[in-house]
Coordinates of C-alpha atoms in Angstrom, one line a residue:
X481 CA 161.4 -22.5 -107.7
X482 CA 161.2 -24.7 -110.8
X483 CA 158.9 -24.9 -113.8
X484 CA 159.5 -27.7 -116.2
X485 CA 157.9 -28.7 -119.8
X486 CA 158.0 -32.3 -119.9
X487 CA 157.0 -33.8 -123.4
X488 CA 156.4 -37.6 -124.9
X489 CA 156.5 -37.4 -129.0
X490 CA 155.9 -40.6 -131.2
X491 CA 159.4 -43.0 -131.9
X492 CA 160.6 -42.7 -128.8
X493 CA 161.1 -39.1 -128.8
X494 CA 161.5 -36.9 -125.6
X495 CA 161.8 -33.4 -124.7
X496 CA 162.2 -31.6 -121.4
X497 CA 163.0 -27.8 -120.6
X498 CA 163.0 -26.3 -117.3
X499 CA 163.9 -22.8 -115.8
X500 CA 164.9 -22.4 -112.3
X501 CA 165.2 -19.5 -109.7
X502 CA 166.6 -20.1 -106.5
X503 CA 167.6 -18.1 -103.4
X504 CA 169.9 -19.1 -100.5
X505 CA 170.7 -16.9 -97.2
X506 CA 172.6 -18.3 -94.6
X507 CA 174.9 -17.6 -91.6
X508 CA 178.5 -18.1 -91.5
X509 CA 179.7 -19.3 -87.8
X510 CA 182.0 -16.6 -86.3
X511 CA 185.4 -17.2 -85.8
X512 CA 187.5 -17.1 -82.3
X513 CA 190.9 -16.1 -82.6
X514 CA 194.3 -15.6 -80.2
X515 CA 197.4 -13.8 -80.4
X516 CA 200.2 -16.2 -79.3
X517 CA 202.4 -13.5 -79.0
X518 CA 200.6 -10.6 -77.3
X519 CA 201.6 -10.0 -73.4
X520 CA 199.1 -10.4 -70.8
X521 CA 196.7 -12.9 -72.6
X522 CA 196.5 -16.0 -70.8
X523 CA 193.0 -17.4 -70.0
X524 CA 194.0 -17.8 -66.2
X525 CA 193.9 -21.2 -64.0
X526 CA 189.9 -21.0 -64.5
X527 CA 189.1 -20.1 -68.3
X528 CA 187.6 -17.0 -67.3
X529 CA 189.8 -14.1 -68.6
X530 CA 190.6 -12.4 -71.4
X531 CA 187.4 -13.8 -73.2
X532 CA 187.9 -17.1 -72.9
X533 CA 185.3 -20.1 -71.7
X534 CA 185.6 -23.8 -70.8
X535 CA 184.7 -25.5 -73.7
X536 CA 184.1 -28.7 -72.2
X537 CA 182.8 -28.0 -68.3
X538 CA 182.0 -31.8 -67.9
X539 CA 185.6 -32.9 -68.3
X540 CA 188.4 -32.3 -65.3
X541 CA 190.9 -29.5 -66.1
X542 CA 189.9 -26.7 -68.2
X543 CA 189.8 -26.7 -71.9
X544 CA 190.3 -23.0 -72.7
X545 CA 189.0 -21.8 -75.7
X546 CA 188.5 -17.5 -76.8
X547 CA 184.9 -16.7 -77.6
X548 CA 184.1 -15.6 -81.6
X549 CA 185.0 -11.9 -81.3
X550 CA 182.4 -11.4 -84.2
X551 CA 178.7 -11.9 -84.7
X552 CA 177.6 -14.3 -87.6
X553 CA 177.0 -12.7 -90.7
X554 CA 175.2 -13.6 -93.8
X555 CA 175.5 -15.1 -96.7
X556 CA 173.6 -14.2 -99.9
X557 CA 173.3 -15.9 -103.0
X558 CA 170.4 -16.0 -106.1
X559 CA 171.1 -17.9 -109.2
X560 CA 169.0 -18.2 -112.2
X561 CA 169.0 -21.4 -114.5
X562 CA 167.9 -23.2 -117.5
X563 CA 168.2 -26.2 -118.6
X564 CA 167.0 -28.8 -121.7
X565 CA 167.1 -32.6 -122.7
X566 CA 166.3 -34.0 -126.1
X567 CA 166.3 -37.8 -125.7
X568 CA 166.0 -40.2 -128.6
X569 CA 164.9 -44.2 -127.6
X570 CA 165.8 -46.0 -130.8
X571 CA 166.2 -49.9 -131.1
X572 CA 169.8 -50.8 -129.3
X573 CA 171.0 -47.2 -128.4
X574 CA 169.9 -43.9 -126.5
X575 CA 170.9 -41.0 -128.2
X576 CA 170.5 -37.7 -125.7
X577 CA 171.9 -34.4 -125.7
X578 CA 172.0 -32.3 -123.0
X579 CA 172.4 -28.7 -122.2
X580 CA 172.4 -25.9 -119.5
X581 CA 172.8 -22.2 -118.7
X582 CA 173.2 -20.7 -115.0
X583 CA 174.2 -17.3 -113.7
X584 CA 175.3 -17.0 -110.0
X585 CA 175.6 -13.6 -107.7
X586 CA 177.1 -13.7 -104.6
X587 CA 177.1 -11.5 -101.7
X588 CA 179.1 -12.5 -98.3
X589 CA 180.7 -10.7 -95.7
X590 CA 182.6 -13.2 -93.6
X591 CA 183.4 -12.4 -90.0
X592 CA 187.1 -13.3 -89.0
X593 CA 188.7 -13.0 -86.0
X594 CA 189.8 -9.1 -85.4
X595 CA 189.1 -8.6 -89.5
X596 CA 186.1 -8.9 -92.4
X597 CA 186.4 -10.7 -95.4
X598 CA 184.2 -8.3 -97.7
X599 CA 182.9 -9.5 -101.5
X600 CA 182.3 -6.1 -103.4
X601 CA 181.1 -8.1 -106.7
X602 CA 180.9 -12.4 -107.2
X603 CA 179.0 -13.5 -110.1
X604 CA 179.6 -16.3 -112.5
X605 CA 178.1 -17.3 -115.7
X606 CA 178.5 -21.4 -116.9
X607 CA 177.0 -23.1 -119.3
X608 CA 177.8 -26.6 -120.5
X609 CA 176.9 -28.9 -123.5
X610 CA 176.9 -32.8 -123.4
X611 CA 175.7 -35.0 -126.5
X612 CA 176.1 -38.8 -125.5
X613 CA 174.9 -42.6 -126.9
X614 CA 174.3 -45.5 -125.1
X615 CA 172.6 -49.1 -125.2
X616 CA 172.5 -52.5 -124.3
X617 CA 173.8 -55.1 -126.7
X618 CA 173.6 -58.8 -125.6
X619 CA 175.9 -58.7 -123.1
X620 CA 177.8 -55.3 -124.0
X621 CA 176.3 -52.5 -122.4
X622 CA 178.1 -49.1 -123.7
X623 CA 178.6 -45.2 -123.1
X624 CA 179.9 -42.7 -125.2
X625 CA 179.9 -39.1 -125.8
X626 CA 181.2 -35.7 -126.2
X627 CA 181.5 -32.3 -123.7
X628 CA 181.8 -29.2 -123.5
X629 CA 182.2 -26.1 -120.4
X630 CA 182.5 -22.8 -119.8
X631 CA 182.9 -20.5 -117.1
X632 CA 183.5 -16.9 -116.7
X633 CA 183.9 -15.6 -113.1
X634 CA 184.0 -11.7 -112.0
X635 CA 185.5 -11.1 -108.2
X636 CA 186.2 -8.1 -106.4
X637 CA 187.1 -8.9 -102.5
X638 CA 188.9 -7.0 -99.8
X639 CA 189.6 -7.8 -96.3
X640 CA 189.0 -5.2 -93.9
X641 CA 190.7 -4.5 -90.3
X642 CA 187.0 -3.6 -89.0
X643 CA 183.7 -1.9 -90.5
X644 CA 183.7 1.3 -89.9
X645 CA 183.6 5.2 -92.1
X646 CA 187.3 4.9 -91.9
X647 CA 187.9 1.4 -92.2
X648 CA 190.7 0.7 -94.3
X649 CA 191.5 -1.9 -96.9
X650 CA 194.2 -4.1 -96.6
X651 CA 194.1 -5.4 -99.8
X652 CA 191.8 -5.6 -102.6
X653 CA 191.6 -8.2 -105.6
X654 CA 189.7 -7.8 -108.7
X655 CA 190.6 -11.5 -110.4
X656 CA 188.4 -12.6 -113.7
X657 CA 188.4 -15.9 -114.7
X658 CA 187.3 -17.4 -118.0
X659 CA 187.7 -21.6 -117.6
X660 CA 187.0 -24.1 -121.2
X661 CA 186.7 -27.7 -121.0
X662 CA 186.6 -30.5 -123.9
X663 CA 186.6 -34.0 -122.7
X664 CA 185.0 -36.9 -124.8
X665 CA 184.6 -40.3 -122.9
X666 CA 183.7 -44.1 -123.2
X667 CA 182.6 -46.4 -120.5
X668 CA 181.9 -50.0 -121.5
X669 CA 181.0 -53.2 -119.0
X670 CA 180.6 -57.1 -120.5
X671 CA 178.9 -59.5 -119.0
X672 CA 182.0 -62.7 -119.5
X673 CA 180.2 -65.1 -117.6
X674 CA 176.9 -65.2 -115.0
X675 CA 179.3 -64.4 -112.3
X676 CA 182.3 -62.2 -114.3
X677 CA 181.1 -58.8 -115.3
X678 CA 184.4 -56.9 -116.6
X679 CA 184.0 -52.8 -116.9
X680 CA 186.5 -49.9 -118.1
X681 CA 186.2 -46.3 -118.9
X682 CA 188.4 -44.0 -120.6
X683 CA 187.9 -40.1 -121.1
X684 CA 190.0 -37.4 -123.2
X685 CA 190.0 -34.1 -121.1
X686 CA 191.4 -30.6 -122.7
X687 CA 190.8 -27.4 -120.9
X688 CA 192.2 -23.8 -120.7
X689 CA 192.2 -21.1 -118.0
X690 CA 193.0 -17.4 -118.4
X691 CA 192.6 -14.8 -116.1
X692 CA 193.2 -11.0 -115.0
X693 CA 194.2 -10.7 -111.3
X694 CA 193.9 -7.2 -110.2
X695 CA 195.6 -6.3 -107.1
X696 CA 194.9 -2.6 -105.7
X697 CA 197.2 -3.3 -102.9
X698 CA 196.5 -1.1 -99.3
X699 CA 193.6 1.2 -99.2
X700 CA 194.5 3.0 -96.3
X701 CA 191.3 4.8 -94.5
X702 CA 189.5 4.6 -97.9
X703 CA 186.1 3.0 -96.4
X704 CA 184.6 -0.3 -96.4
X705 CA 183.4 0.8 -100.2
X706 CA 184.6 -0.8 -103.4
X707 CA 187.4 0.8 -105.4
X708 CA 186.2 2.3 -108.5
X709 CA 189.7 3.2 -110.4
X710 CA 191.1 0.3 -112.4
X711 CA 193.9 -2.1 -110.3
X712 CA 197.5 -1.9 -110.9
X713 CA 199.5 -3.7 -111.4
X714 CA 197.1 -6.6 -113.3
X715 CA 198.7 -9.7 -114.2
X716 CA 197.7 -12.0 -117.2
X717 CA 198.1 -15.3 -116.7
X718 CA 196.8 -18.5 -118.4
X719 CA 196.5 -22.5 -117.8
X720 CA 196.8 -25.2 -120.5
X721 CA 196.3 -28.9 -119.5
X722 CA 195.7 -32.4 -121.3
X723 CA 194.7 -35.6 -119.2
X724 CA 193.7 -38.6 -120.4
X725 CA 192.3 -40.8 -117.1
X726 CA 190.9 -44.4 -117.0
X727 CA 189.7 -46.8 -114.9
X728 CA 189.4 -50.3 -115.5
X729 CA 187.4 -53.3 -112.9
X730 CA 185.8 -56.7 -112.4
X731 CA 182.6 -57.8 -110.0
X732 CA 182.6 -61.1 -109.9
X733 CA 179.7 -63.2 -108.3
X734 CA 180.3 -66.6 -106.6
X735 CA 176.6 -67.1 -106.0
X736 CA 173.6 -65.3 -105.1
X737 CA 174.5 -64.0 -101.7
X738 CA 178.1 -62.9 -102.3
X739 CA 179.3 -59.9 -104.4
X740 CA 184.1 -59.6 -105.1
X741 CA 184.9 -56.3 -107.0
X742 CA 188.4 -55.0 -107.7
X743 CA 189.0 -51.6 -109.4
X744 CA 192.2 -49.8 -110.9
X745 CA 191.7 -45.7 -111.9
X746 CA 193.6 -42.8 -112.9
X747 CA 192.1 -39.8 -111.9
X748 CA 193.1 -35.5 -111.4
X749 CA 192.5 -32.8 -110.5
X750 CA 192.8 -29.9 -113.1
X751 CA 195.8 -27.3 -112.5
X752 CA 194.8 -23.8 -112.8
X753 CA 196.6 -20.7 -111.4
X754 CA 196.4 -18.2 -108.8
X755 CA 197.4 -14.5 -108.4
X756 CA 200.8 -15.1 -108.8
X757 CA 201.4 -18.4 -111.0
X758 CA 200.1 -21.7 -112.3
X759 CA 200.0 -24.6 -110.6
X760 CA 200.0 -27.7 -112.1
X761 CA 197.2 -30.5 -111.9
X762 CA 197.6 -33.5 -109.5
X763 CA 197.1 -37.0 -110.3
X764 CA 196.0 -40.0 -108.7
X765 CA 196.2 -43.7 -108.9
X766 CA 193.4 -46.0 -107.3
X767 CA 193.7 -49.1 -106.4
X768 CA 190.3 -51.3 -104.5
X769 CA 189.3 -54.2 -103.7
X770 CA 186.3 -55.2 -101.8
X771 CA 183.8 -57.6 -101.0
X772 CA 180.3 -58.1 -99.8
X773 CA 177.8 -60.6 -98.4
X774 CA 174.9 -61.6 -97.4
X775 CA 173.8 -64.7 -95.4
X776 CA 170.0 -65.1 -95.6
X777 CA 169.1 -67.8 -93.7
X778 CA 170.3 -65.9 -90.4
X779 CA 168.1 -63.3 -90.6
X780 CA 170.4 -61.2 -93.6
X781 CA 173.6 -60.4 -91.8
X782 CA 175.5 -58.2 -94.4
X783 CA 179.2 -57.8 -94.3
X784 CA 181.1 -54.9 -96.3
X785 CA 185.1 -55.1 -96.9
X786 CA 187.1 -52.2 -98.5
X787 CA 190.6 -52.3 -99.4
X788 CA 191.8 -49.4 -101.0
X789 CA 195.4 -47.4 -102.0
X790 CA 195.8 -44.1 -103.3
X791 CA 199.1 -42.1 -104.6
X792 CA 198.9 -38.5 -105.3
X793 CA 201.1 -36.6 -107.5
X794 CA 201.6 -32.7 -107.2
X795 CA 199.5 -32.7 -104.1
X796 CA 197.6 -29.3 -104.6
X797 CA 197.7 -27.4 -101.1
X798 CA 196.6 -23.4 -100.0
X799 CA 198.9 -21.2 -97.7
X800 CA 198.8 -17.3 -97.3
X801 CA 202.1 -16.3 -96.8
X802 CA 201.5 -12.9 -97.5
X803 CA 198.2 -10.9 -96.9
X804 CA 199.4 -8.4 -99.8
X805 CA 199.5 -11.0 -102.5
X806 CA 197.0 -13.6 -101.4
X807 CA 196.1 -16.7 -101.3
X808 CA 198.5 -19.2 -103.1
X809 CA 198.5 -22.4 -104.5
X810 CA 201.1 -25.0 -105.2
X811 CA 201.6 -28.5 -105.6
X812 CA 203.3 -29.5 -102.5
X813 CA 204.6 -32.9 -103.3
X814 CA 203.1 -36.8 -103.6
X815 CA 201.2 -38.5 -100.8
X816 CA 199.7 -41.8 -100.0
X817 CA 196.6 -43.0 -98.3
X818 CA 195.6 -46.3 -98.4
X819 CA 193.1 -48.0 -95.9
X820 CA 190.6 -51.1 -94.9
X821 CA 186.7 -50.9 -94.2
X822 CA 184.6 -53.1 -92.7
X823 CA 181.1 -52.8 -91.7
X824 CA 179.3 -55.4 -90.3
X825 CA 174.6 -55.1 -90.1
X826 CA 173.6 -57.8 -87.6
X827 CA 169.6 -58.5 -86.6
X828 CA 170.2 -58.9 -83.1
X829 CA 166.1 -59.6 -82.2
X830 CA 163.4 -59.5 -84.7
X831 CA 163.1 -55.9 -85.3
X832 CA 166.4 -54.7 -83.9
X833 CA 169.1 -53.9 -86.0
X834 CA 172.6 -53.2 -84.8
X835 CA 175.3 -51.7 -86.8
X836 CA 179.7 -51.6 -86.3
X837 CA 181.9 -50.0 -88.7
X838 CA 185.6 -50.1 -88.3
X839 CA 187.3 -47.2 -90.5
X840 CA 190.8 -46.3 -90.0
X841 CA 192.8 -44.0 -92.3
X842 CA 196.0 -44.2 -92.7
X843 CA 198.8 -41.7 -92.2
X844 CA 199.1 -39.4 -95.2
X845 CA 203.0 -39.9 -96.3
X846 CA 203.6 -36.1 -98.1
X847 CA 207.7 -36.1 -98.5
X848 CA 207.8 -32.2 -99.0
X849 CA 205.6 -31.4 -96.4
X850 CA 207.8 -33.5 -93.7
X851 CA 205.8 -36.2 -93.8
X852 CA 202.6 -34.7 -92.5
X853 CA 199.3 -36.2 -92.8
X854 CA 196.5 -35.1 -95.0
X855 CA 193.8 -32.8 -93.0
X856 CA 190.9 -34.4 -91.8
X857 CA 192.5 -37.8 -91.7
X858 CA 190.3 -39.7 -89.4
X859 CA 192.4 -43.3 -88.5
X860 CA 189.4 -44.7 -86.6
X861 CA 185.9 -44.3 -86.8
X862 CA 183.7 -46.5 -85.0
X863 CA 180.0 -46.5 -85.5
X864 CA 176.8 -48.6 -83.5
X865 CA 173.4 -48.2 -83.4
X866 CA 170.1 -50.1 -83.0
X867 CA 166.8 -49.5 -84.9
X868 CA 163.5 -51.0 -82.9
X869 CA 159.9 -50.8 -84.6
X870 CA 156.9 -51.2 -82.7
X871 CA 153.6 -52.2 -84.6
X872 CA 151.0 -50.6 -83.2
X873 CA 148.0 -52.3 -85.7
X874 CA 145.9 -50.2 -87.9
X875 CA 147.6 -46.9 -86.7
X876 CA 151.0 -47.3 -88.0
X877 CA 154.6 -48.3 -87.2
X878 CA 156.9 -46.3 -84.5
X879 CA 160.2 -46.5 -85.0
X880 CA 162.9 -45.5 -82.1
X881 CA 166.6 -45.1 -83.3
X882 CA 170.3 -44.8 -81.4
X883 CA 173.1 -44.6 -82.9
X884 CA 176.7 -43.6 -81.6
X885 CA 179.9 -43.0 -83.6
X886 CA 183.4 -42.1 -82.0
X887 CA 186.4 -40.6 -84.4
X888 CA 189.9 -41.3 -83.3
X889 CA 192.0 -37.4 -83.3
X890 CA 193.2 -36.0 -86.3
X891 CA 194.3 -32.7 -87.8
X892 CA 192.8 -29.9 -89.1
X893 CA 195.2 -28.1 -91.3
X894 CA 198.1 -29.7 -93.3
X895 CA 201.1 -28.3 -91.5
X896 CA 199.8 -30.2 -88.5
X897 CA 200.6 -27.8 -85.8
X898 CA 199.5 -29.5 -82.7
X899 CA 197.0 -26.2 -82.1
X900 CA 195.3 -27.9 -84.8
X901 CA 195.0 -31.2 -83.6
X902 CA 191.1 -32.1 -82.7
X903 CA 191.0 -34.6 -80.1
X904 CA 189.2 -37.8 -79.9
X905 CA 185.3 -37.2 -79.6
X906 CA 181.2 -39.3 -80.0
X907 CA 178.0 -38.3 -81.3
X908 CA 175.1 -39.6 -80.4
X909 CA 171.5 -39.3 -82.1
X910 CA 168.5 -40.2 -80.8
X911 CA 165.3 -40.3 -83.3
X912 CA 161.7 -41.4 -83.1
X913 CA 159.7 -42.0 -86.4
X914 CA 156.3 -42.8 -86.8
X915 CA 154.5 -43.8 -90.5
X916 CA 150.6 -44.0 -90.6
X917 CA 149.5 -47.1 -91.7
X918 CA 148.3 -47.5 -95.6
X919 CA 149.7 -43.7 -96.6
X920 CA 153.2 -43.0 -97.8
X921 CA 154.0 -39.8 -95.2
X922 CA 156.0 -39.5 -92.1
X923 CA 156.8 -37.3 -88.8
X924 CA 160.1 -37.4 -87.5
X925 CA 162.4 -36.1 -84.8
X926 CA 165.9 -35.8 -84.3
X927 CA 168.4 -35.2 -81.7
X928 CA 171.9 -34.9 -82.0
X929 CA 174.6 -34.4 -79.0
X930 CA 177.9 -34.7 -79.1
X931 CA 178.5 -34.9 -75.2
X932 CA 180.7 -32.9 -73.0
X933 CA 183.1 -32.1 -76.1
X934 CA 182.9 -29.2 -78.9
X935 CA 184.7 -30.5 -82.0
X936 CA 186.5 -27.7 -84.3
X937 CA 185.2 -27.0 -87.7
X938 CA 188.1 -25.1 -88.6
X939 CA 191.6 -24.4 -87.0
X940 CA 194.8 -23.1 -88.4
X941 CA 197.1 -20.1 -87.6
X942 CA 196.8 -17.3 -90.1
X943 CA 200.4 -17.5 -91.7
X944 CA 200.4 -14.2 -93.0
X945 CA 199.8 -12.3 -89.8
X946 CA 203.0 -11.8 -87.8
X947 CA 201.7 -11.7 -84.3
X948 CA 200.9 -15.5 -84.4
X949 CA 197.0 -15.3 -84.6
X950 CA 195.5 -18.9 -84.3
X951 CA 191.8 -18.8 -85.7
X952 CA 189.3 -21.4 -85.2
X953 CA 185.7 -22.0 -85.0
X954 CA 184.1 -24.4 -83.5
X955 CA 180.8 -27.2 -84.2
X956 CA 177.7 -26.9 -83.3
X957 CA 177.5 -29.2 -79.8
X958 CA 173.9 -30.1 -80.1
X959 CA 170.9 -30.0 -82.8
X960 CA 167.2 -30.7 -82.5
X961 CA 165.4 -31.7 -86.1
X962 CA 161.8 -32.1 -86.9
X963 CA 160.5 -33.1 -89.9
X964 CA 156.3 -33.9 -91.3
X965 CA 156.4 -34.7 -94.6
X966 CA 153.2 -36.0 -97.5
X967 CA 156.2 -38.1 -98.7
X968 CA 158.6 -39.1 -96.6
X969 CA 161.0 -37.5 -94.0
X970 CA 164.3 -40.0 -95.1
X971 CA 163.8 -39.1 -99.0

């Protein structure tokens, strides 16, 4: 729920203030999980013991996969907001300043595989500041300003073995965060030529982390409750970090139909710490190129082109190799990706519209990891679809869509264990659309298979556990959508 005070003063004066109350409760998917190392737990020839099912029956030879041990269970979450923009229009610049309060509470209770992830307490309060200026001047069109954030997070977490009177705890964290950011940046483009346009940006970041992580250690038969005496031991620990990242490019226009851009960056991502120690922030360079046209008299074929390159430094990565300390982070070493797009939109027939995209990504080179690829790196995605509309007069237009992609395997954690590996696999879509004629509203329907397969979300082997516990859980295979809107069901 939002209410907002939107007001229009003489000279160009402008004021806005809204509060904002919302409320989210979902359901987390349940894990599946398997002991590697327990006796007498194969799934058999036929999938069909020890809890485990085909997961694609369609396909010769079984695909064994063990069910989610655990039901779905709820996530909880209100937050409360309020934010307010003063805007000044003068002549040549745009003077606005900016600021916002919100307060979070959390409440989840995430089903694992034999154990529950339990949040005792999760709020956090932020509030940020920005004051900016920017115009057109001729050719120069400018940005600049100043900002300012804060956060301050309270945790208390335990994972449990299993709910119950006796359960116990084995372990419990009580972290509390306080997070402070100063960054004032500059962005600038001019206009060389009518077909140069050159653009850079450059921003000043300073932030500092502290933090008490409280670690109460083994609860043993204490109850699923929260612990009410004060952790030991606590460790203080604190993050200091100045970046200064830029990015400079060029679009450049050969005529009308025809778009070249090139782009060089230096970006992070800010270091912090975890229960144990800091890590430090990681930095990448970007390099891309790319172009893009447009033939009009052949019925507006577009063509996309993407070439980019990307080196990481102190590659941030999680691992828990200890349930007793936690979840660790540290910078695990430098990696590359670079990669070419192309994406081709085609009207086939009047009407019709067909689309092909060609995306590989490139092995992730990541020295200290023995040269492992990056999670999630997809090498070749492949993408087509066709979009008919039929007319039907005075009543409106129907539109039927297909479109099919396929992904090429990759892996889903970065050791890449082959247990993590998710194979090759499509989704198709079918939808049907139809839009009265002469009113701006919609009804829509969507279906969405992804055939005999059932990709993983998530799959990894719990490090800390010694019994070799692989955990996973898998995607939805199929989803039906329906959507009526006074508006429109795409916006």
């Amino acid at each position: 729920m939002r209410a907002t005070i939107a007001l229009l003063l003489p000279d160009g004066l402008s004021f806005d203030l809204s509060r904002e109350y919302g409320h989210d409760e979902s359901y987390v998917p349940a894990f599946a999980s398997h002991s590697f190392n327990v006796a007498g737990r194969e799934p058999g020839p036929d999938c069909t013991k020890n809890g485990f099912v085909d997961a694609a029956p369609l396909i010769p030879d079984c695909q064994c996969i063990p069910l989610p041990q655990t039901p779905p269970t709820p996530k909880l979450r209100d937050s409360y907001a309020v934010r307010g923009e003063i805007e000044c229009d003068g002549s040549g610049a745009t003077v606005t300043d900016l600021g916002g309060y919100r307060f979070t509470d959390q409440d989840t209770d995430l089903a694992l595989s034999d154990d529950a992830s339990r949040e005792f307490d999760n709020t956090v309060d932020t509030m940020g500041h920005e004051l900016r200026i920017g115009g057109v001047n001729s050719a120069f069109t400018y940005q600049a300003g100043v900002f300012f954030y804060q956060e301050k997070g309270d945790n208390l977490r335990s994972l449990i073995p299993f709910i119950a009177p006796n359960a116990s705890l084995i372990n419990a964290f009580a972290p509390a965060t306080k997070s402070l950011s100063f960054a004032g940046f500059r962005r600038a483009e001019c206009i060389q030529s009518d077909q140069l346009t050159l653009m850079g940006g450059l921003r000043s970041a300073i932030e500092r982390r502290e933090g008490i992580f409280g670690n109460y250690g083994l609860r043993f038969i204490a109850g699923p409750v929260a612990p009410t005496t004060s952790p030991s031991p606590i460790v203080n620990l604190e993050h200091d970090n100045e970046q200064l990242p830029w990015l400079a490019g060029m679009n450049y226009t050969p005529n009308a139909d025809a778009l070249v851009s090139g782009k060089v960056s230096i970006g992070y991502k800010s270091g912090g710490f975890g229960s144990v120690g800091p890590y430090e922030p990681a930095t990448k360079p970007a390099y891309e190129a790319g172009a893009k046209s447009t033939v009009v008299d052949r019925g507006q074929p577009i063509g996309n082109f993407r070439w980019f390159h990307h080196d990481y430094t102190d590659l941030q990565a999680a691992l828990l190799p200890n349930p007793a300390i936690g979840q660790q982070i540290f910078n695990a070493g430098d990696a590359t990706i670079y990669g070419l797009e192309v994406e081709g939109t085609f009207e086939v027939t009047p009407g019709d519209n067909g689309l092909a995209d060609r995306d590989p990504v490139p092995a992730v080179v990541q020295p200290d990891l023995s040269r492992n690829t990056l999670p999630r790196s997809v090498r070749l995605t492949i993408a087509a679809g066709s979009d008919p509309k039929s007319d039907i007069g005075n009543s409106g237009v129907i539109s039927a869509g297909i479109r099919s992609r396929i992904k090429s395997s990759y892996f889903l954690d970065i050791f890449n264990q082959q247990s993590s590996s998710q194979g090759s696999f499509s989704r198709t879509e079918l939808g049907l659309k139809y839009e009265p004629a002469f009113e701006n509203r919609s009804m829509r329907g969507l279906a969405r298979n992804r055939g005999a397969s059932q990709p993983s979300a998530y799959a990894s082997f719990v490090a800390a556990r010694p019994d070799g516990r692989f955990n996973f859980a898998p995607r939805r295979p199929r989803a039906l959508m329906a959507c009526a809107s006074a508006t429109n069901c795409d916006a």
